[in-house]
Coordinates of C-alpha atoms in Angstrom, one line a residue:
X1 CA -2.7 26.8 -7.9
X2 CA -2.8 29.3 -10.7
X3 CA -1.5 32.0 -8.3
X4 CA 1.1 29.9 -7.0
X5 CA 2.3 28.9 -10.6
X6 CA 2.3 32.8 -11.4
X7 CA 4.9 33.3 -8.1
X8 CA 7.0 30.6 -9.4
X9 CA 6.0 28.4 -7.0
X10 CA 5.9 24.3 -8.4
X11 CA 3.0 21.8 -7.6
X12 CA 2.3 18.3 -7.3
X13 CA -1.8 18.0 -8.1
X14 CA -3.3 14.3 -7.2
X15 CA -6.9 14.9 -9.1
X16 CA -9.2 11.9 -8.6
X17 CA -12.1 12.9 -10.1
X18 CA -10.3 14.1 -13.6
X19 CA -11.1 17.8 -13.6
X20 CA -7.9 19.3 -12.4
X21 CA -6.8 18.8 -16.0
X22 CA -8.6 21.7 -16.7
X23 CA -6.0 24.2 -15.7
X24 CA -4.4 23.6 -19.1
X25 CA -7.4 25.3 -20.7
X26 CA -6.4 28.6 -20.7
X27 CA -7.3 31.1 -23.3
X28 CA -5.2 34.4 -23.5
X29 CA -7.6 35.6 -26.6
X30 CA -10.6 34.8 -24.3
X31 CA -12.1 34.2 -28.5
X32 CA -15.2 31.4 -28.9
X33 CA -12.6 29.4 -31.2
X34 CA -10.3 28.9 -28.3
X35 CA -13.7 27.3 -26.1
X36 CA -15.2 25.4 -28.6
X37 CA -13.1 22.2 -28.5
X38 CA -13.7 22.3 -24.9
X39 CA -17.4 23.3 -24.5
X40 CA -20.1 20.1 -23.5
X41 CA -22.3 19.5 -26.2
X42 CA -24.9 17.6 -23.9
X43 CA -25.4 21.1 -22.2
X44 CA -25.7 22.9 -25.5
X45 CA -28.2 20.3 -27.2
X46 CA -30.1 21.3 -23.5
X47 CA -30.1 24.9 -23.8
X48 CA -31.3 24.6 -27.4
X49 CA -28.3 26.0 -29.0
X50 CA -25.3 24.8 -31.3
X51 CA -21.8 24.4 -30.0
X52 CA -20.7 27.4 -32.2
X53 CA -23.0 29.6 -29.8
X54 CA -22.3 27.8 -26.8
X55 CA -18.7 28.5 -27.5
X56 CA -19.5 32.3 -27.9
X57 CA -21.2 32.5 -24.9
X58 CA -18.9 30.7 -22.2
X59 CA -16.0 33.1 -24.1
X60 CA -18.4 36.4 -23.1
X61 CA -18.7 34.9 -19.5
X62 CA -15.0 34.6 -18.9
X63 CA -14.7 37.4 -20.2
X64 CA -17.0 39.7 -17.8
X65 CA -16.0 37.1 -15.0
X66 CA -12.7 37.4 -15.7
X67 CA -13.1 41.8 -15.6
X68 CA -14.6 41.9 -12.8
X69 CA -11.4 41.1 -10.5
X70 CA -9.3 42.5 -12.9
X71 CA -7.6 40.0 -14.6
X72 CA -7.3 39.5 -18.6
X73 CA -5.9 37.9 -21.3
X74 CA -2.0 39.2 -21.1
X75 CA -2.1 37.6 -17.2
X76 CA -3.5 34.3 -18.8
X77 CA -0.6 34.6 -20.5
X78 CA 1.9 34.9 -18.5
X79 CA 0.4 32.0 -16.2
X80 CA 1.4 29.8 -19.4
X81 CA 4.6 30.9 -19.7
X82 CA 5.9 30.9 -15.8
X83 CA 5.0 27.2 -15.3
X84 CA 5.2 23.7 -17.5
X85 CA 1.6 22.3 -17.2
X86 CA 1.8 18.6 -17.6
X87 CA -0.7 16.2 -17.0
X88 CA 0.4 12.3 -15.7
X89 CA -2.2 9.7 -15.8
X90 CA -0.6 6.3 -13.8
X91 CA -1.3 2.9 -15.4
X92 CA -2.5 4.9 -18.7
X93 CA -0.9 6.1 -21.7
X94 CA -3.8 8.9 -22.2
X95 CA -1.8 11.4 -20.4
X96 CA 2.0 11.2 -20.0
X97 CA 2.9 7.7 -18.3
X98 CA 4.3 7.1 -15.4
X99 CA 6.7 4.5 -14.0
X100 CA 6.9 3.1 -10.3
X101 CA 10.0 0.9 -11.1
X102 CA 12.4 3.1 -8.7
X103 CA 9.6 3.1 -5.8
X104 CA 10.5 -0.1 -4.6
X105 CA 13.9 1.4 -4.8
X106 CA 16.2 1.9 -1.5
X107 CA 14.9 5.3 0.0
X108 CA 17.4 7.7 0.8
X109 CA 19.9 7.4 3.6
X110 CA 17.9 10.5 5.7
X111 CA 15.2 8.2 5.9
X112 CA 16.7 4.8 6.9
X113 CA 18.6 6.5 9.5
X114 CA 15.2 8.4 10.8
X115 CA 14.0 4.3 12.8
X116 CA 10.2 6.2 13.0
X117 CA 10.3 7.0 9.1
X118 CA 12.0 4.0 7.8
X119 CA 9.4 1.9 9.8
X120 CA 6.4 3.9 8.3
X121 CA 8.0 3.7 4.5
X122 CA 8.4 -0.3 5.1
X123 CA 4.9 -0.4 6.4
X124 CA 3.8 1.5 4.4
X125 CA 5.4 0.3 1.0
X126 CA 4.5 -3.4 2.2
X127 CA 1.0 -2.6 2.8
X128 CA 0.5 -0.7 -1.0
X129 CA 1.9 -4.0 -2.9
X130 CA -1.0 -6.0 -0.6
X131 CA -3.8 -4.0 -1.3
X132 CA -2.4 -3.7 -5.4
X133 CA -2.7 -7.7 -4.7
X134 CA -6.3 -7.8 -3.3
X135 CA -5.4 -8.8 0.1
X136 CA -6.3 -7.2 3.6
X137 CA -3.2 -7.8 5.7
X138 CA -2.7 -6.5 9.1
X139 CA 0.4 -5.3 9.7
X140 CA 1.1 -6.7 13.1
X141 CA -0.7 -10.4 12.4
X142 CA -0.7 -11.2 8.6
X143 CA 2.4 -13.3 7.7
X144 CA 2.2 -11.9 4.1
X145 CA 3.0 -8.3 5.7
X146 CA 5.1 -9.4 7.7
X147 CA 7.6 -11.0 5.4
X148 CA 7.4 -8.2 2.7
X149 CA 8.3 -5.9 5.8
X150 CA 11.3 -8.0 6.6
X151 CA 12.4 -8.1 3.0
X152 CA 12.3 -4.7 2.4
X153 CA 13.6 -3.9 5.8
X154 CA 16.9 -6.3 5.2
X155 CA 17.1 -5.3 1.5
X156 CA 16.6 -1.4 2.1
X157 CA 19.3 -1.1 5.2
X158 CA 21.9 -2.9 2.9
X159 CA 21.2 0.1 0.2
X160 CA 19.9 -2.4 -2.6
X161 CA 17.3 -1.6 -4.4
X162 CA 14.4 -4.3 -5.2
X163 CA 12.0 -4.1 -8.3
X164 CA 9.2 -6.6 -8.5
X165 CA 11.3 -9.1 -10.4
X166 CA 13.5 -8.9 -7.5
X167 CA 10.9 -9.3 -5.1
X168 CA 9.2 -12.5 -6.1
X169 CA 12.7 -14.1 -6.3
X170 CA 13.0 -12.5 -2.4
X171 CA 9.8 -14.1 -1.3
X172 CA 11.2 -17.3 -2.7
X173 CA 14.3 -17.0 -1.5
X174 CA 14.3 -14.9 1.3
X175 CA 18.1 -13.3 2.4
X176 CA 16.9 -14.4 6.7
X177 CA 16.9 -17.5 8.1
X178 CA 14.3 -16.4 10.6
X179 CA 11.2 -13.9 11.2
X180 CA 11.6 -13.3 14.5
X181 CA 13.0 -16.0 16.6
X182 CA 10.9 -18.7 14.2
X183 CA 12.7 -20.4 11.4
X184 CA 11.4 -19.2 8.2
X185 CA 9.6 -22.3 6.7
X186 CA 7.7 -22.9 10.3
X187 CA 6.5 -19.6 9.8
X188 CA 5.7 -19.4 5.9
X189 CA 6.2 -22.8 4.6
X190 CA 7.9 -22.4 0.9
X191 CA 4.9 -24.0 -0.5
X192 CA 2.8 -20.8 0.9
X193 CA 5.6 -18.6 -0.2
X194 CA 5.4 -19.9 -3.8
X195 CA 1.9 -18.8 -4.1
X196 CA 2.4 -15.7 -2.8
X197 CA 5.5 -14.9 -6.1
X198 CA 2.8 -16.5 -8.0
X199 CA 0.0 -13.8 -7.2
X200 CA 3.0 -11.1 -7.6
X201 CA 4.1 -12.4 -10.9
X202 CA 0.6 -12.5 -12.4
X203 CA 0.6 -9.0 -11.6
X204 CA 3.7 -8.6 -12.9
X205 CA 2.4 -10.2 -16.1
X206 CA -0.8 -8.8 -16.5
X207 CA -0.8 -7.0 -19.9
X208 CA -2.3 -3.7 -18.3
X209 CA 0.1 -3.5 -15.7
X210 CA 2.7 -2.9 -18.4
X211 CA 1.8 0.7 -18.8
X212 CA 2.8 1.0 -14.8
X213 CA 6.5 0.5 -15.8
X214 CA 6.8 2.7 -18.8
X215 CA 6.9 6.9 -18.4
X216 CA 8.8 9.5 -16.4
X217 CA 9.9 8.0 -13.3
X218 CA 8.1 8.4 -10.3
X219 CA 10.8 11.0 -9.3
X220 CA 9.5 14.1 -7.2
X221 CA 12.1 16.7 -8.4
X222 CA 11.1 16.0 -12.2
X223 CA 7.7 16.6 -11.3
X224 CA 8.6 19.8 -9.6
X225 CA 10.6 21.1 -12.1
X226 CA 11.9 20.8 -15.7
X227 CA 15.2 19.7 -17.2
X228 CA 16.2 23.8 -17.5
X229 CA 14.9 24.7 -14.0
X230 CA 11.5 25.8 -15.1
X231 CA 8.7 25.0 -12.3
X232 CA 5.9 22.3 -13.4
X233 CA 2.4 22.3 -12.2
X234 CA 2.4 18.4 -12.5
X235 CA -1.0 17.0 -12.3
X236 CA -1.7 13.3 -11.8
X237 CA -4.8 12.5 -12.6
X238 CA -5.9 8.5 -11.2
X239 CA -10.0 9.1 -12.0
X240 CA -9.1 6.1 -14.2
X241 CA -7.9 3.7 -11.5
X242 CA -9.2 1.0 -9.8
X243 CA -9.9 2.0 -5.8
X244 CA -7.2 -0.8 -4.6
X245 CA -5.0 1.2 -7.8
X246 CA -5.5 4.5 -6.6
X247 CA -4.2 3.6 -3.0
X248 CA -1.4 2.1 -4.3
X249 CA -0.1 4.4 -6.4
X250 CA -1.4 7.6 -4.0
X251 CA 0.8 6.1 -1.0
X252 CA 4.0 5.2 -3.6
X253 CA 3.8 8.7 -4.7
X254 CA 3.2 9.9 -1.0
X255 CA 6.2 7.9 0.0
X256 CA 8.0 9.7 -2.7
X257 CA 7.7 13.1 -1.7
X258 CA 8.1 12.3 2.0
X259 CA 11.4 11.1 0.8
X260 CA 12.2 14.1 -1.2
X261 CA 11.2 16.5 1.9
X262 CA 13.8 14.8 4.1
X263 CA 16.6 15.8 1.5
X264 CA 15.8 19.1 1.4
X265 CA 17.2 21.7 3.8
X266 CA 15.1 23.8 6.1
X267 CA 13.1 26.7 5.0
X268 CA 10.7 29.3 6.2
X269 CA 9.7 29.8 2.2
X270 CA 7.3 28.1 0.5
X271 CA 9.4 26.0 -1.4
X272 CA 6.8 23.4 -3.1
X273 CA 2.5 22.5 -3.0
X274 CA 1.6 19.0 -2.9
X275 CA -2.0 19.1 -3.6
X276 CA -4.8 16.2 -3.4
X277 CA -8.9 16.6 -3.9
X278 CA -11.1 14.4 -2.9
X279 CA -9.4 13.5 0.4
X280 CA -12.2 10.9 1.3
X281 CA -10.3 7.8 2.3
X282 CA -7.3 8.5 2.2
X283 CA -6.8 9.6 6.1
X284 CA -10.1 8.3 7.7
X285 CA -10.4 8.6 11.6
X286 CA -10.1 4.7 12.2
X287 CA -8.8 3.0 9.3
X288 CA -5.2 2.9 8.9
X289 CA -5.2 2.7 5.0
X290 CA -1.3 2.7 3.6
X291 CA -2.0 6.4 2.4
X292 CA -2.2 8.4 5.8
X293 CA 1.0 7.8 7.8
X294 CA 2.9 9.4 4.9
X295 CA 0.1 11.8 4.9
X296 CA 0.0 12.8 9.0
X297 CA 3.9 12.6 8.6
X298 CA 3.8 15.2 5.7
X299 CA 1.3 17.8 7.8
X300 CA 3.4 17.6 10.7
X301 CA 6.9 17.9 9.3
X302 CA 7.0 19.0 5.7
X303 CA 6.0 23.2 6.0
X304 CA 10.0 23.3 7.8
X305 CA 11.2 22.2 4.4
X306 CA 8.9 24.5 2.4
X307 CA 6.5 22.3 1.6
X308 CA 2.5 23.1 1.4
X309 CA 0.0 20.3 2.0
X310 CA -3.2 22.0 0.6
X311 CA -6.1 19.1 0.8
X312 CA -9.6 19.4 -0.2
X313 CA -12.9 17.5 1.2
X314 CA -16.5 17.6 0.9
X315 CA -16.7 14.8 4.1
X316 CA -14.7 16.7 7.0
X317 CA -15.9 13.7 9.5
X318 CA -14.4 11.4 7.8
X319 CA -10.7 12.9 8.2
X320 CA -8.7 11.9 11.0
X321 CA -8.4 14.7 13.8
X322 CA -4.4 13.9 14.2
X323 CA -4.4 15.4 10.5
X324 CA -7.2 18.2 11.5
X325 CA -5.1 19.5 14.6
X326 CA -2.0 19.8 12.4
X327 CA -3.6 22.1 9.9
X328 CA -3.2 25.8 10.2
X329 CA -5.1 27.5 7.8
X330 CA -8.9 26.2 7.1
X331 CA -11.1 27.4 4.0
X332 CA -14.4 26.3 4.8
X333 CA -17.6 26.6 2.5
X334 CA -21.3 25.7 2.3
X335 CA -21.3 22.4 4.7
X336 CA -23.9 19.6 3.8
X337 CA -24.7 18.6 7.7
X338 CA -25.0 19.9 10.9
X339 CA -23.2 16.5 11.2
X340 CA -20.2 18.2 9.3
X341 CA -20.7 21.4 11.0
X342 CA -20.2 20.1 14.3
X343 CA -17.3 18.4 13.2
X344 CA -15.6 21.4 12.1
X345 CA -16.3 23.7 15.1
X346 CA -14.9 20.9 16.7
X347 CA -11.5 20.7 14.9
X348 CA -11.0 24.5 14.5
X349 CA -12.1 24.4 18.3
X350 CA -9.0 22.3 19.2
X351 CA -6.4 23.8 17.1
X352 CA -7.2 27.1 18.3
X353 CA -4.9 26.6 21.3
X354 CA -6.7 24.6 23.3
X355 CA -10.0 26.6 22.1
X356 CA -8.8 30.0 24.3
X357 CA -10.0 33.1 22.4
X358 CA -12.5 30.6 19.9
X359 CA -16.2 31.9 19.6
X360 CA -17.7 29.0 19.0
X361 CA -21.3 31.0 18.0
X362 CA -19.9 33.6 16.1
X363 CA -17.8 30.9 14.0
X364 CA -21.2 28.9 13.8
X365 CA -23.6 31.7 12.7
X366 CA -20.9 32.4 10.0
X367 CA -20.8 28.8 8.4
X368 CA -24.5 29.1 8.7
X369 CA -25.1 31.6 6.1
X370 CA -21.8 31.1 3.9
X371 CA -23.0 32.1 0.2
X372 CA -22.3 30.4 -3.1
X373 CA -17.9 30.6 -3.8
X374 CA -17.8 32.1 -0.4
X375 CA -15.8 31.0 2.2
X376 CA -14.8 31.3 6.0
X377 CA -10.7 31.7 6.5
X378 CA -9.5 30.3 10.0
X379 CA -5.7 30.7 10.4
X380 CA -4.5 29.7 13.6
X381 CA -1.8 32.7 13.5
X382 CA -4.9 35.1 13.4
X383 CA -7.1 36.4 16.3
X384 CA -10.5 36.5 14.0
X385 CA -11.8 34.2 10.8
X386 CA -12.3 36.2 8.0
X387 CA -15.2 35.7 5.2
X388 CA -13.4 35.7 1.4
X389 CA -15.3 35.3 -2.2
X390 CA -13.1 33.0 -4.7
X391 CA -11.6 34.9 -8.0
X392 CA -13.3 34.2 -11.1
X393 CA -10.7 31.1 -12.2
X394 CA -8.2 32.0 -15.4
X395 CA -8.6 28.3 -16.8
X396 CA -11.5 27.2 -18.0
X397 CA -13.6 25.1 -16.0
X398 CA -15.5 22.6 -18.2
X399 CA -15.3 19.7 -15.9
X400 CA -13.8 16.3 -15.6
X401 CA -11.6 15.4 -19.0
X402 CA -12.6 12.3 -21.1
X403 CA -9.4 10.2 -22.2
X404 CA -9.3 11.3 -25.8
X405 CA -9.1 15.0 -24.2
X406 CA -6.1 14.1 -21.8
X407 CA -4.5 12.9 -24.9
X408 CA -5.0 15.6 -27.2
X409 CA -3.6 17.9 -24.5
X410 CA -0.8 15.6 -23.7
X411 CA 0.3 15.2 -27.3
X412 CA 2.7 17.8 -27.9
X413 CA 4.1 17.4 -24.5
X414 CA 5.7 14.1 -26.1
X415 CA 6.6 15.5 -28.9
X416 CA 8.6 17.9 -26.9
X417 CA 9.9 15.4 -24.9
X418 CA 10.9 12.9 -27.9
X419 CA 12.5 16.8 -29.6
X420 CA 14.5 16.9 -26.3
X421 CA 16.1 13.6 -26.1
X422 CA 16.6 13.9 -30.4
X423 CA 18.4 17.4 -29.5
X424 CA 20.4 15.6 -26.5
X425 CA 21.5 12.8 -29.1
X426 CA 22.6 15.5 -31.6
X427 CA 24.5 17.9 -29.2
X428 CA 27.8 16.6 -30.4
X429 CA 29.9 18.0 -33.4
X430 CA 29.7 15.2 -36.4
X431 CA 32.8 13.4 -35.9
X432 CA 33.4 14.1 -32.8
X433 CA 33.3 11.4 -30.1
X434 CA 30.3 10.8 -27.8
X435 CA 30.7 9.6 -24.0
X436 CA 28.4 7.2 -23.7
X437 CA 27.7 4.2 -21.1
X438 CA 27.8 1.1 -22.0
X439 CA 24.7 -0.4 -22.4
X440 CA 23.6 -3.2 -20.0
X441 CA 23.3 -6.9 -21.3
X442 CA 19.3 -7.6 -21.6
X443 CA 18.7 -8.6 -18.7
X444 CA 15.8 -11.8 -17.7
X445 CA 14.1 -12.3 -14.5
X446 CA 15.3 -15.3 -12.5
X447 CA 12.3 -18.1 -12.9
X448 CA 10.1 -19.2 -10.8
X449 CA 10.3 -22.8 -9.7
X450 CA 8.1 -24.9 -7.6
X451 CA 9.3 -25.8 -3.8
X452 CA 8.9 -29.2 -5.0
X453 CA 12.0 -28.8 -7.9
X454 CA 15.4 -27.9 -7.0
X455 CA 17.6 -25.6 -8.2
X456 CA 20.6 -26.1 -9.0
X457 CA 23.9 -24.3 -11.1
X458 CA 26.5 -25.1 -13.5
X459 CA 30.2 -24.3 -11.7
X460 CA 32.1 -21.6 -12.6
X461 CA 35.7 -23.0 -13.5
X462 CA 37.8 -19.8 -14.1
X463 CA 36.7 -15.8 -13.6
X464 CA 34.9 -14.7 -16.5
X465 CA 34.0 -10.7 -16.7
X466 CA 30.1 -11.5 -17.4
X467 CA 28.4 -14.2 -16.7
X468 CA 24.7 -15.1 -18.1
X469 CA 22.5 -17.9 -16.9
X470 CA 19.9 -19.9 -18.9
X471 CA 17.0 -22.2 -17.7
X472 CA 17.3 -25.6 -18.3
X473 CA 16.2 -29.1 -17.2
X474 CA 18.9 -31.2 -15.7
X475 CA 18.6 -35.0 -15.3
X476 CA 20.9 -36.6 -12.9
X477 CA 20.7 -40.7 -12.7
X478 CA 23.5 -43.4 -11.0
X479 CA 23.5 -46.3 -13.7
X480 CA 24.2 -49.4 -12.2
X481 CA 25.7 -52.4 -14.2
X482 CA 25.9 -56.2 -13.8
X483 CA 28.1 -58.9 -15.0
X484 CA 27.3 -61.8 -13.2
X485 CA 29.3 -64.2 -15.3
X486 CA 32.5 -62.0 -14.2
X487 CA 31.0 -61.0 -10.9
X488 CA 31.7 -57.8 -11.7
X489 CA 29.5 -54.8 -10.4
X490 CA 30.2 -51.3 -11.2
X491 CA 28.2 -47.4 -11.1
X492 CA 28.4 -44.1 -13.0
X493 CA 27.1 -41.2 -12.3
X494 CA 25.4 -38.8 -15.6
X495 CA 24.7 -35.8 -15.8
X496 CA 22.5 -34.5 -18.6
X497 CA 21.0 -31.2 -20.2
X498 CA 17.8 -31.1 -22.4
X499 CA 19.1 -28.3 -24.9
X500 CA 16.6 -25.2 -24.7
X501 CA 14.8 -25.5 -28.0
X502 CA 13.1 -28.5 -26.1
X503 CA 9.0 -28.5 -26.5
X504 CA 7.5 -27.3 -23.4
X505 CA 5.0 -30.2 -23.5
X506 CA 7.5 -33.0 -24.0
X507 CA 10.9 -33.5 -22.8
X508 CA 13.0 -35.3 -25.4
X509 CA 15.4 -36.9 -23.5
X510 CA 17.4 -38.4 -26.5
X511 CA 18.5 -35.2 -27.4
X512 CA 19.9 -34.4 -24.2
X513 CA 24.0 -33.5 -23.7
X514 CA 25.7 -34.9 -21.2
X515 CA 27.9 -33.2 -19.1
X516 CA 31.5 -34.3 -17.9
X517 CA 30.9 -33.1 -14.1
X518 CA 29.3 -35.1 -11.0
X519 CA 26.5 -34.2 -8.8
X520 CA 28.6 -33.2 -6.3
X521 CA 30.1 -30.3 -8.6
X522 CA 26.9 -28.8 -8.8
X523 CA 26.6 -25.3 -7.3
X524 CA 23.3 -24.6 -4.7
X525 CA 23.5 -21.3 -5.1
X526 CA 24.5 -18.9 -8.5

């Protein structure tokens, strides 16, 4: 990643174990003032010494580690200058937040024209809000996946976009008539359906989940680059997630950048790295979590649009073998198993053309005896593996970040960014007029309303150029009178509002406004 930053070259990093965030400790004096913020003080209280001295010596070992392959402070410092290092932390405000209010957007018209991708970003999408949800859902059998499918499959292919708002009013009232050839309440009754916008719109509500829809959006070329052009090493760090969190977020993002490769012309340049450590899970052999069709998709299409999948594992059985065979270039070190080792010669067996030309012994006896930071390299396009050491690392490599240390590396990024938007505000000459949009009405959620209550809508009369709606309860009665002594009968129809400053526990209906309309006025639909 560093070398890649120093050609220019922009990343994506997913970290889930918090440590990637240490690329942004880099040091161009290589001085123990620069290390001591950063240094553990559990290790120095075990070594017997103060931080101060702990500081002084980590400096001295980059420093020698550092000369040793010929790098030094003035390339540290140009690795700080060729690339924005930024790290994002999803569902947190530690690092730079980040929103996923335009993944549930529609994806671009590449992809709903591709059937095999749109499919795979429905299923996939569908599957994400599920697991965020807590619930297992098969895509074939569960009726839960299978309406979310068909509302994102009808919404999508008409080019609207849907946010969560949007979708709980969906699942309410879905746009089809039918799934399938059943009618939609034999096959999820509106009572069922209510339930389900209820378990979305907790979610929605949940005070944590706020932080989800605040932050950059979830936009690939912003991560890839900054406002001037300037590549980003963007690192998203999810070690603070929930498991059923990280997947969701891990397949949005995945989604995302499937999505952006599909825009992009053809290259035979490497053009972008999407990065992830700590593979485990994410594209297992049997499981079909939401995370690894966008992922197999990626490693067998994205290197024609210059994109580089670089993935890391410590548990190469548990990868599936689709993703193995569509993986040219292998960097293997010290394996834990001959479980793992088999596994391996296995893999590299198979994607060396059919295993012509592969020595399985020679490869085997080399594993066997791999040293510490040494590796084997197996590149399909070579006729031999060759055996590499790592360069001493230019960032310092303390370990996983706390919270508080995201944050006080993150804090000047958003002073930056609030400089930037001040500067954008203040670009005009004083006095001279600024093109602006207009800004959007605030805008409320449509409610949520038992099966059991129906909705219904004031008329429009005349065209009006904005229109706003307001809950309200509605009583409609038929009052019937009597006159006996006449033998007169007679009935009228009222209509009544209860104004909204009613008490939610009591409805006052003596305060309610009556309305000079009938029932049959009333509109089903807004």
């Amino acid at each position: 990643l560093e070398e890649a930053a120093l050609d220019g070259i922009p990343a994506i990093a997913i970290d889930p174990k918090g440590d990637l965030g240490n690329l942004l400790l880099t040091f161009p004096d290589l001085d123990p003032a620069s290390f001591e913020p950063w240094v553990n003080e559990d290790d120095a209280r075990k070594d017997g010494i103060d931080v101060p001295e702990l500081a002084r010596r980590q400096a001295e070992l980059w420093r020698s580690g550092l000369a040793q392959w010929d790098q030094s402070g003035e390339r540290i410092a140009r690795l700080r200058e060729a690339v924005d290092l930024s790290i994002y932390t999803p569902g947190s405000e530690a690092g730079l937040p980040i929103s996923i209010l335009g993944s549930l957007a529609a994806p671009p018209r590449e992809i709903v024209d591709d059937g095999d991708l749109f499919r795979d970003r429905v299923t996939t999408t569908a599957t994400s809000i599920l697991t965020l949800l807590g619930v297992d859902a098969d895509p074939i059998k569960s009726r839960e996946h299978i309406l979310l499918s068909t509302l994102l499959d009808h919404t999508w292919r008409e080019g609207r976009d849907l946010d969560l708002g949007g979708l709980i009013q969906a699942i309410q009232q879905p746009p089809v008539e039918r799934i399938g050839v059943v009618e939609l309440d034999t096959f999820y009754p509106s009572s069922d359906r209510f339930e389900l916008a209820m378990q979305v719109n907790s979610l929605l509500a949940a005070p944590g989940f706020q932080s989800w829809l605040t932050g950059d959006p979830l936009d690939v070329g912003r991560l890839l680059h900054t406002a001037s052009g300037q590549p980003r090493l963007s690192i998203v760090s999810i070690a603070h997630l929930s498991a059923a969190e990280r997947m969701f977020f891990v397949s949005l993002l995945l989604n995302e950048v499937l999505s952006w490769v599909r825009t992009r012309p053809g290259t035979s340049s490497l053009r972008a790295i999407l990065y992830m450590d700590e593979i485990f899970g994410y594209m297992p052999p049997v499981a079909e979590p939401p995370s690894k069709r966008p992922l197999l998709t990626l490693l067998k299409q994205a290197r024609a649009y210059g994109l580089g999948i670089v993935l890391a594992t410590q548990n190469p059985v548990d990868l599936d073998y689709k993703g193995l065979s569509n993986t040219g270039t292998w960097f293997l070190g010290r394996l834990q198993t001959e479980r793992d080792k088999l596994r391996v010669l296995d893999g590299l067996e198979g994607v060396q053309s059919g295993g012509e030309g592969f020595d399985r012994k020679r490869v085997e006896s080399l594993l066997s005896g791999l040293g510490k930071r040494v590796f084997l390299l197996h590149n399909v396009h070579e006729t031999a593996p060759v055996l590499f050491r790592t360069r001493w690392a230019m960032s310092y490599l303390r370990g996983p970040l706390t919270r508080d240390q995201i944050r006080s590396l993150t804090d000047p990024k958003r002073g930056d960014m609030r400089t930037t938007a001040a500067a954008a505000t203040d670009a005009a000459a004083p006095g001279a007029p600024i093109e602006t949009s207009p800004a959007p009405a605030p805008a409320a959620d449509r409610p949520m309303v038992s099966p059991d209550v129906r909705e219904v809508f004031l008329p429009v009369d005349r065209y009006v150029d904005s229109l706003a709606y307001r809950p309200a309860l509605l009583g409609l009665a038929t009052v019937h009178f009597t006159n006996r002594k006449r033998t007169r009968e007679a009935s009228e129809e009222v209509v009544a509002v209860v104004p909204d400053e009613t008490s939610d526990q009591r409805v006052d209906w003596s305060a309610a406004r009556e309305l000079a309309l009938t029932h049959a006025r009333l509109a089903e639909e807004p």
